[in-house]
Short mmCIF file of N, CA, C and O in Angstrom, two decimals:
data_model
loop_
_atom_site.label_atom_id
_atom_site.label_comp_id
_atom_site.label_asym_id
_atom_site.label_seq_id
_atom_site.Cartn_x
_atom_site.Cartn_y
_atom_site.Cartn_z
N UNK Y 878 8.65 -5.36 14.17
CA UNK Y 878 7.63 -6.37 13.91
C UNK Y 878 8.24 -7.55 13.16
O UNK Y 878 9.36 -7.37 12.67
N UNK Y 879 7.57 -8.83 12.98
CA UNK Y 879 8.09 -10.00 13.08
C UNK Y 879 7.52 -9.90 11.10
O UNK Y 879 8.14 -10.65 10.34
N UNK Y 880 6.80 -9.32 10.70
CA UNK Y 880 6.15 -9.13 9.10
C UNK Y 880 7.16 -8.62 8.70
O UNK Y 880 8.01 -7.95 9.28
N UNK Y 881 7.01 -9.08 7.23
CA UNK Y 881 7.82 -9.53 6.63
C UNK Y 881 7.55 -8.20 5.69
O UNK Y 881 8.59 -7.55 5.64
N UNK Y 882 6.64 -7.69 5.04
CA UNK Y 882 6.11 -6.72 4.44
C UNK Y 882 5.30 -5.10 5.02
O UNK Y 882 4.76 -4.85 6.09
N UNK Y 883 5.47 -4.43 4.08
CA UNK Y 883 4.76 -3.38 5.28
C UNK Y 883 4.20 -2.85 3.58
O UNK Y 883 5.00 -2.88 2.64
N UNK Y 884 2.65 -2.36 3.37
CA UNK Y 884 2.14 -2.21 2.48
C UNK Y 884 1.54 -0.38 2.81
O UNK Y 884 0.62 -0.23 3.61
N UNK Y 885 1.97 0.45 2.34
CA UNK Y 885 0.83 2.06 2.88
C UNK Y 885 0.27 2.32 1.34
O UNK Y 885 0.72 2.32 0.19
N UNK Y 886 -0.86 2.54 1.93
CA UNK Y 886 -2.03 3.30 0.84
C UNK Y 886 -2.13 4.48 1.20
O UNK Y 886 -2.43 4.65 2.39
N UNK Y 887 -1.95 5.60 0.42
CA UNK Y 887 -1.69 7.04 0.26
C UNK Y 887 -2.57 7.28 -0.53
O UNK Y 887 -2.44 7.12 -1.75
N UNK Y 888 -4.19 7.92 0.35
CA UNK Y 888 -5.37 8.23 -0.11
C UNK Y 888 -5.65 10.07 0.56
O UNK Y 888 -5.01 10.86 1.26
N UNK Y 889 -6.92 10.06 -0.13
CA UNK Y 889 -7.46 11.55 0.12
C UNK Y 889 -9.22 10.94 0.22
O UNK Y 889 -9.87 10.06 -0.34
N UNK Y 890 -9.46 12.02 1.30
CA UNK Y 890 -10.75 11.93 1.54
C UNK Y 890 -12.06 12.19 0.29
O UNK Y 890 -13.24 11.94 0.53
N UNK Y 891 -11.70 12.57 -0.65
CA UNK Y 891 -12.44 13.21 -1.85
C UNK Y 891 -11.65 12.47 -3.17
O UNK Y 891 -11.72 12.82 -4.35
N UNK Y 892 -10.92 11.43 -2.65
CA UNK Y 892 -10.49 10.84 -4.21
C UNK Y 892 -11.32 9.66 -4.45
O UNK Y 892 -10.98 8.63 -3.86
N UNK Y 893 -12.45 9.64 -5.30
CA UNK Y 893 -13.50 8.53 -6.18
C UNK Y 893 -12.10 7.39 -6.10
O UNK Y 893 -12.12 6.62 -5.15
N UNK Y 894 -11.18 7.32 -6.88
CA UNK Y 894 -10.40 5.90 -7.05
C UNK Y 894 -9.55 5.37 -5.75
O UNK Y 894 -8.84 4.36 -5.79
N UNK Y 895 -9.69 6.07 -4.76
CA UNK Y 895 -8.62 5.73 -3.32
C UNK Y 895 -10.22 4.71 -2.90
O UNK Y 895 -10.00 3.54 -2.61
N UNK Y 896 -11.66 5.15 -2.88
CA UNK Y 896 -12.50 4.13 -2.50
C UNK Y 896 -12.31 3.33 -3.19
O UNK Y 896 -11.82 2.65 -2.29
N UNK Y 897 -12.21 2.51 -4.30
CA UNK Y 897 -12.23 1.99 -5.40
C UNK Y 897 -11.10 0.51 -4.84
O UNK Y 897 -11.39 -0.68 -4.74
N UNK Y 898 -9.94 1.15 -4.60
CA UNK Y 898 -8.98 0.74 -4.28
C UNK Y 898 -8.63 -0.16 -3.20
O UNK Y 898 -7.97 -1.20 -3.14
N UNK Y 899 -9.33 0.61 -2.30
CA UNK Y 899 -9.55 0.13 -0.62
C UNK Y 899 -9.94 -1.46 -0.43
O UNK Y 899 -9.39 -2.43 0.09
N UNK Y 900 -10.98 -1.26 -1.01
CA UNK Y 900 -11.26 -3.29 -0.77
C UNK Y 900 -10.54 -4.00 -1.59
O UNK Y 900 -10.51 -5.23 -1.52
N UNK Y 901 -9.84 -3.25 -2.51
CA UNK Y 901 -9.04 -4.36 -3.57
C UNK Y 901 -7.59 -4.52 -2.69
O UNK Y 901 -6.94 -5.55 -2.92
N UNK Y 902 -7.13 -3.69 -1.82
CA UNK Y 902 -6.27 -3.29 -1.09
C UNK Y 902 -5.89 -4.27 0.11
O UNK Y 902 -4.81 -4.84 0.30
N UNK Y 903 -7.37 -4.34 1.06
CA UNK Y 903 -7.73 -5.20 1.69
C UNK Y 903 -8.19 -6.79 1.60
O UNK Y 903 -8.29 -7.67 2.45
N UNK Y 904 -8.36 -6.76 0.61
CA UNK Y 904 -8.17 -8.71 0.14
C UNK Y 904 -7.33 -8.46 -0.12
O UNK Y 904 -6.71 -9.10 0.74
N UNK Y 905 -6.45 -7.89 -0.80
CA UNK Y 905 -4.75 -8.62 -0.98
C UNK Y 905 -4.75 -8.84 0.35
O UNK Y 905 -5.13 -9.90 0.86
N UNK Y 906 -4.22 -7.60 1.15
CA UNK Y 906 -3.48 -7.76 2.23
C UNK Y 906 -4.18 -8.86 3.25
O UNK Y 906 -3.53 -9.15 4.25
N UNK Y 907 -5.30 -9.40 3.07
CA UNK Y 907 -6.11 -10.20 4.03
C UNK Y 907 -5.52 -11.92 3.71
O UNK Y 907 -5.48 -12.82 4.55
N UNK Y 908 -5.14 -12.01 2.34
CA UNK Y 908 -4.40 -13.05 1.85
C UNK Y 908 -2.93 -13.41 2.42
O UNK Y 908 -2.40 -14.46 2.07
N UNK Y 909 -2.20 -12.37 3.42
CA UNK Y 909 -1.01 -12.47 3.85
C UNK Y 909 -1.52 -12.60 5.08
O UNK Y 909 -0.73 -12.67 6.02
N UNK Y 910 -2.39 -12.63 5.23
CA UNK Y 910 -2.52 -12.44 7.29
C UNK Y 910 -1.29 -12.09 8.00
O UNK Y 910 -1.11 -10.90 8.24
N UNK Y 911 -0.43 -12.94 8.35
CA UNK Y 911 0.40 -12.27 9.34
C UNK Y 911 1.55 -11.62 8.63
O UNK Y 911 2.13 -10.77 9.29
N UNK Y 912 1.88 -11.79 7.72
CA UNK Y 912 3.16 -11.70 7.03
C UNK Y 912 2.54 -10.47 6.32
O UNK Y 912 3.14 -10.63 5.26
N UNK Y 913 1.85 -9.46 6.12
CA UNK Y 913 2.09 -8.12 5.54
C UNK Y 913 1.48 -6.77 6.80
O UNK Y 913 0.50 -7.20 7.41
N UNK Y 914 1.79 -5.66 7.14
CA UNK Y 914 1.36 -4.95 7.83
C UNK Y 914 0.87 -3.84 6.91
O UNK Y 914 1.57 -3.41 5.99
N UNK Y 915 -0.80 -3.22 7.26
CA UNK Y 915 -1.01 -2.72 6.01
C UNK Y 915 -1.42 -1.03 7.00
O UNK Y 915 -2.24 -0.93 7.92
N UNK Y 916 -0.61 0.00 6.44
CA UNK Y 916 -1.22 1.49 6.80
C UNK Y 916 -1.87 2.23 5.83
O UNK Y 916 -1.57 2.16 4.63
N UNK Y 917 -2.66 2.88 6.23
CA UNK Y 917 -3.57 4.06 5.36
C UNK Y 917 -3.08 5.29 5.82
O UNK Y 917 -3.29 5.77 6.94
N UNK Y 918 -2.43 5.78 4.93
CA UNK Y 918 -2.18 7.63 5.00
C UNK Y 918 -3.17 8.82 4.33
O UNK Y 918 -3.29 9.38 3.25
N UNK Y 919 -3.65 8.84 5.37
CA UNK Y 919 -4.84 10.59 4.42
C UNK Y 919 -3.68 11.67 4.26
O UNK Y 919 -3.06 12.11 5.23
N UNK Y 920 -3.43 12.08 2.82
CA UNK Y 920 -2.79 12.94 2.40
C UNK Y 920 -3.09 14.31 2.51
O UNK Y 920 -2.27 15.22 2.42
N UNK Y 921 -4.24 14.41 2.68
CA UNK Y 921 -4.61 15.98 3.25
C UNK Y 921 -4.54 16.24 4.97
O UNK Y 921 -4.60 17.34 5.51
N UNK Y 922 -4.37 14.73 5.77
CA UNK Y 922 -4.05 14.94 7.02
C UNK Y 922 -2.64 15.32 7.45
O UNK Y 922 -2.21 16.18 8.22
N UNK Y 923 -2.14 14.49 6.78
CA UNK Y 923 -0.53 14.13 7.17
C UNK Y 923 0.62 14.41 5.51
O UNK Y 923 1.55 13.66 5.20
N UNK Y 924 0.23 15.48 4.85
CA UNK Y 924 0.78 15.63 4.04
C UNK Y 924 1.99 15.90 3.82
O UNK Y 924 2.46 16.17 2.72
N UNK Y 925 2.87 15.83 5.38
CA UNK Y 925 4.32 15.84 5.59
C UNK Y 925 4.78 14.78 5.36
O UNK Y 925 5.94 14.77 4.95
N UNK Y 926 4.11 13.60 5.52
CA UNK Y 926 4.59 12.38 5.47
C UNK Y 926 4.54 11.70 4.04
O UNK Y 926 5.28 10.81 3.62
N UNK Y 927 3.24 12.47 3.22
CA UNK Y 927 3.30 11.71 1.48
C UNK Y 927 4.43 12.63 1.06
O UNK Y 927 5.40 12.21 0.42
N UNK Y 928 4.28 13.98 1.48
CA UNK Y 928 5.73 14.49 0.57
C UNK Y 928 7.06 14.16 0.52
O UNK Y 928 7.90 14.27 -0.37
N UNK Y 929 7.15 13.52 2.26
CA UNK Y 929 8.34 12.64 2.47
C UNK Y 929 8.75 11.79 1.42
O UNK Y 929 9.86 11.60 0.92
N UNK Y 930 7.44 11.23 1.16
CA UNK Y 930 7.70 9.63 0.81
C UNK Y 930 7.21 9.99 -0.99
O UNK Y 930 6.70 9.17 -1.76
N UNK Y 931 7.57 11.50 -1.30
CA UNK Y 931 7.41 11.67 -2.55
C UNK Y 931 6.31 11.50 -3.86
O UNK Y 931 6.42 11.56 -5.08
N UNK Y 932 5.05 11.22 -2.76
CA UNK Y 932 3.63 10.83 -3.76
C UNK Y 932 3.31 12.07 -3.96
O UNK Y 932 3.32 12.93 -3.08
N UNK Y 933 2.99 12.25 -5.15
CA UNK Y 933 2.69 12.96 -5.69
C UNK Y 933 0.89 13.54 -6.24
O UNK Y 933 0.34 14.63 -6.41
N UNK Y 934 0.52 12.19 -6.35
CA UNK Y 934 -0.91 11.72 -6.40
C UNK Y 934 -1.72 10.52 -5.52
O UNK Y 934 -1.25 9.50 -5.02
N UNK Y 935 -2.90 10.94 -5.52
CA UNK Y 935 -3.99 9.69 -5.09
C UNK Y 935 -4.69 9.08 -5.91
O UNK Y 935 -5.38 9.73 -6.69
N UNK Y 936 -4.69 7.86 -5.95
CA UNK Y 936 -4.20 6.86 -4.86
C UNK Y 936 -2.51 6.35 -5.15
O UNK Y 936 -1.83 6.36 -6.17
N UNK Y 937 -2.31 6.02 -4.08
CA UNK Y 937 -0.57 5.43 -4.26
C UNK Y 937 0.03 4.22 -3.31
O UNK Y 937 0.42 4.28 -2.15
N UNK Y 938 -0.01 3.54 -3.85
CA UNK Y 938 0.85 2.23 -2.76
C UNK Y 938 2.41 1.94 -2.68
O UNK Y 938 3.05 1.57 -3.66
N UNK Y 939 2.86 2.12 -1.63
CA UNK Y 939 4.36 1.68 -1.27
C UNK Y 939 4.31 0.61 -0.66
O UNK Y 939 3.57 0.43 0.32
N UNK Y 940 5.27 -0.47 -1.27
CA UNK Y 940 5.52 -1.61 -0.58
C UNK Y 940 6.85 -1.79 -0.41
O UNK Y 940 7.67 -1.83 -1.33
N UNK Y 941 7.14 -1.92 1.05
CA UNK Y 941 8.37 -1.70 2.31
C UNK Y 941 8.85 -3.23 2.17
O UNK Y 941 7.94 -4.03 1.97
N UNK Y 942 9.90 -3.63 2.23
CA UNK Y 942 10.91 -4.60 3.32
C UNK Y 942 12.06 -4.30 3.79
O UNK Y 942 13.06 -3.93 3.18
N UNK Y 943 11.89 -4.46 4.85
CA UNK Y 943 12.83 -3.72 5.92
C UNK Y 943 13.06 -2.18 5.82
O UNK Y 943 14.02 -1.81 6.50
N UNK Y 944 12.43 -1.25 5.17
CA UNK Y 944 12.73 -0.22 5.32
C UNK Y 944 12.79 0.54 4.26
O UNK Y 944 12.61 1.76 4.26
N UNK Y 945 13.11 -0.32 3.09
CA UNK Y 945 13.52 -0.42 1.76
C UNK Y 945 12.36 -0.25 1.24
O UNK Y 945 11.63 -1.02 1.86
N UNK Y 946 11.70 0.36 0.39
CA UNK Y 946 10.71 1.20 -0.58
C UNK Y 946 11.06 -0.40 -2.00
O UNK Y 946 11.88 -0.44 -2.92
N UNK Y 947 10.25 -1.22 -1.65
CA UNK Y 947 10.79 -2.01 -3.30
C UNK Y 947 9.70 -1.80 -4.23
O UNK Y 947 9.87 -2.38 -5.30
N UNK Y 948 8.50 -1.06 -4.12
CA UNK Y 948 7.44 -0.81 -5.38
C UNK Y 948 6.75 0.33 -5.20
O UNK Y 948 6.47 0.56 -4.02
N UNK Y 949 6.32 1.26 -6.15
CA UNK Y 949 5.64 2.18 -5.85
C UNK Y 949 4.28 1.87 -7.00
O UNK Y 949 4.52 1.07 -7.90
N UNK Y 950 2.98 2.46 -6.94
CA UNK Y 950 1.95 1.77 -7.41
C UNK Y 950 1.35 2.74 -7.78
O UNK Y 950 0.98 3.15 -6.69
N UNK Y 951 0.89 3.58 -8.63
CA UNK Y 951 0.48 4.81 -9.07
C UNK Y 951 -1.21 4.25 -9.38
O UNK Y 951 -1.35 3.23 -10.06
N UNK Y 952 -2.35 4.92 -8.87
CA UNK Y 952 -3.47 4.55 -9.26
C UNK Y 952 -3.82 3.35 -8.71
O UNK Y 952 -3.20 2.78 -7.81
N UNK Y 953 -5.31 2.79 -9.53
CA UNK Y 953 -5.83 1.45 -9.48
C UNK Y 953 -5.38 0.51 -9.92
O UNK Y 953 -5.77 0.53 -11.09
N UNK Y 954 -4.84 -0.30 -9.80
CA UNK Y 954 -4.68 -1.39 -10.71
C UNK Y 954 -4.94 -2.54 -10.29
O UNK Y 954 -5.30 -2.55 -9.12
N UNK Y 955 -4.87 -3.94 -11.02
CA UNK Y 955 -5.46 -4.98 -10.93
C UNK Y 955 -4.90 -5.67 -9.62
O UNK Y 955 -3.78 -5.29 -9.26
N UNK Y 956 -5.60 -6.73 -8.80
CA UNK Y 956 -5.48 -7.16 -7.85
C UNK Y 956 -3.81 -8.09 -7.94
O UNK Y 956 -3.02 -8.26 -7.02
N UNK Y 957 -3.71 -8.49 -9.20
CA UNK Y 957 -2.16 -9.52 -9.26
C UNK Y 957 -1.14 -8.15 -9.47
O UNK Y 957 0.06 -8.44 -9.58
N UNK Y 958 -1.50 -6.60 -9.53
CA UNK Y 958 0.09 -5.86 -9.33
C UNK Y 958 0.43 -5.86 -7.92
O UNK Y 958 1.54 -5.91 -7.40
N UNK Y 959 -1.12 -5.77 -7.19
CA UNK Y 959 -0.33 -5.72 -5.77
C UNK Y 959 -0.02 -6.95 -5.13
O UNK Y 959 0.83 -6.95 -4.24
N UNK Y 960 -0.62 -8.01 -5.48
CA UNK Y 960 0.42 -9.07 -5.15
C UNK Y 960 1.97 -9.47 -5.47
O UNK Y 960 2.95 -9.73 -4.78
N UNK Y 961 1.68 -9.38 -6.85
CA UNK Y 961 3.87 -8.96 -7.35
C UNK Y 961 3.99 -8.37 -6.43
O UNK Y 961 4.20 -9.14 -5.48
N UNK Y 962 3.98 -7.25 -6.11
CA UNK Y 962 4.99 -6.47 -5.60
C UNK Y 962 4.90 -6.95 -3.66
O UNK Y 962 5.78 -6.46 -2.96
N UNK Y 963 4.04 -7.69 -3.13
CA UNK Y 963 4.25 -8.05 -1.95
C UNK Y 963 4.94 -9.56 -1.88
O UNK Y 963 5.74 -10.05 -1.08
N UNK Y 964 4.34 -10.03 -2.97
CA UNK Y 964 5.58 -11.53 -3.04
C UNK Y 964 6.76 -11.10 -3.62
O UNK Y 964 7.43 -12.12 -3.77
N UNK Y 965 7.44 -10.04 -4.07
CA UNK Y 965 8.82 -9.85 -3.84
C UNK Y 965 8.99 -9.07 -3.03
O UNK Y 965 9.51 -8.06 -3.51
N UNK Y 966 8.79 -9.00 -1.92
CA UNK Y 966 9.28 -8.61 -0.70
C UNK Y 966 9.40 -10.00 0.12
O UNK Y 966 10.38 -10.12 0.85
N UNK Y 967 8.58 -10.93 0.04
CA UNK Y 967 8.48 -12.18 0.85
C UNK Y 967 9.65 -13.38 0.66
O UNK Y 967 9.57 -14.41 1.32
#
């Protein structure tokens, strides 16, 4: 892909703060339009893939360039951490 960023949210169907998260998640990423690609991982679906990628808890954000893991995001937090961490990927 031609994006520049790749953003995954690593949620659970029964975690109160992964909803919480979600729309704060989605205006960031709606602010990059083309330039961020954003996935949702259910950790009780695909829990081969959070253990891969070493989360430990929900909620959790990884932000990718090129392949490269440059932030990991533990919990909720305010709408300007997940922007840092997608404008240094950009």
């Amino acid at each position: 892909s031609d994006r520049d960023a790749l953003v995954v949210l690593y949620s659970a169907e029964g975690c109160g703060p992964c909803g919480r998260l979600r729309p704060i998640i989605a205006r960031v990423v709606d602010e990059y339009v083309d330039r961020v690609h954003f996935v949702e991982i259910d950790v009780d679906r695909d829990g081969d893939v959070a253990e891969s990628a070493g989360v430990l808890g929900t909620p959790c954000v990884h932000v990718f360039r090129e392949k490269e893991r440059i932030a990991v995001i533990s919990g909720v937090k305010m709408r300007s951490k997940y922007r840092e961490a997608i404008d240094s990927c950009l």
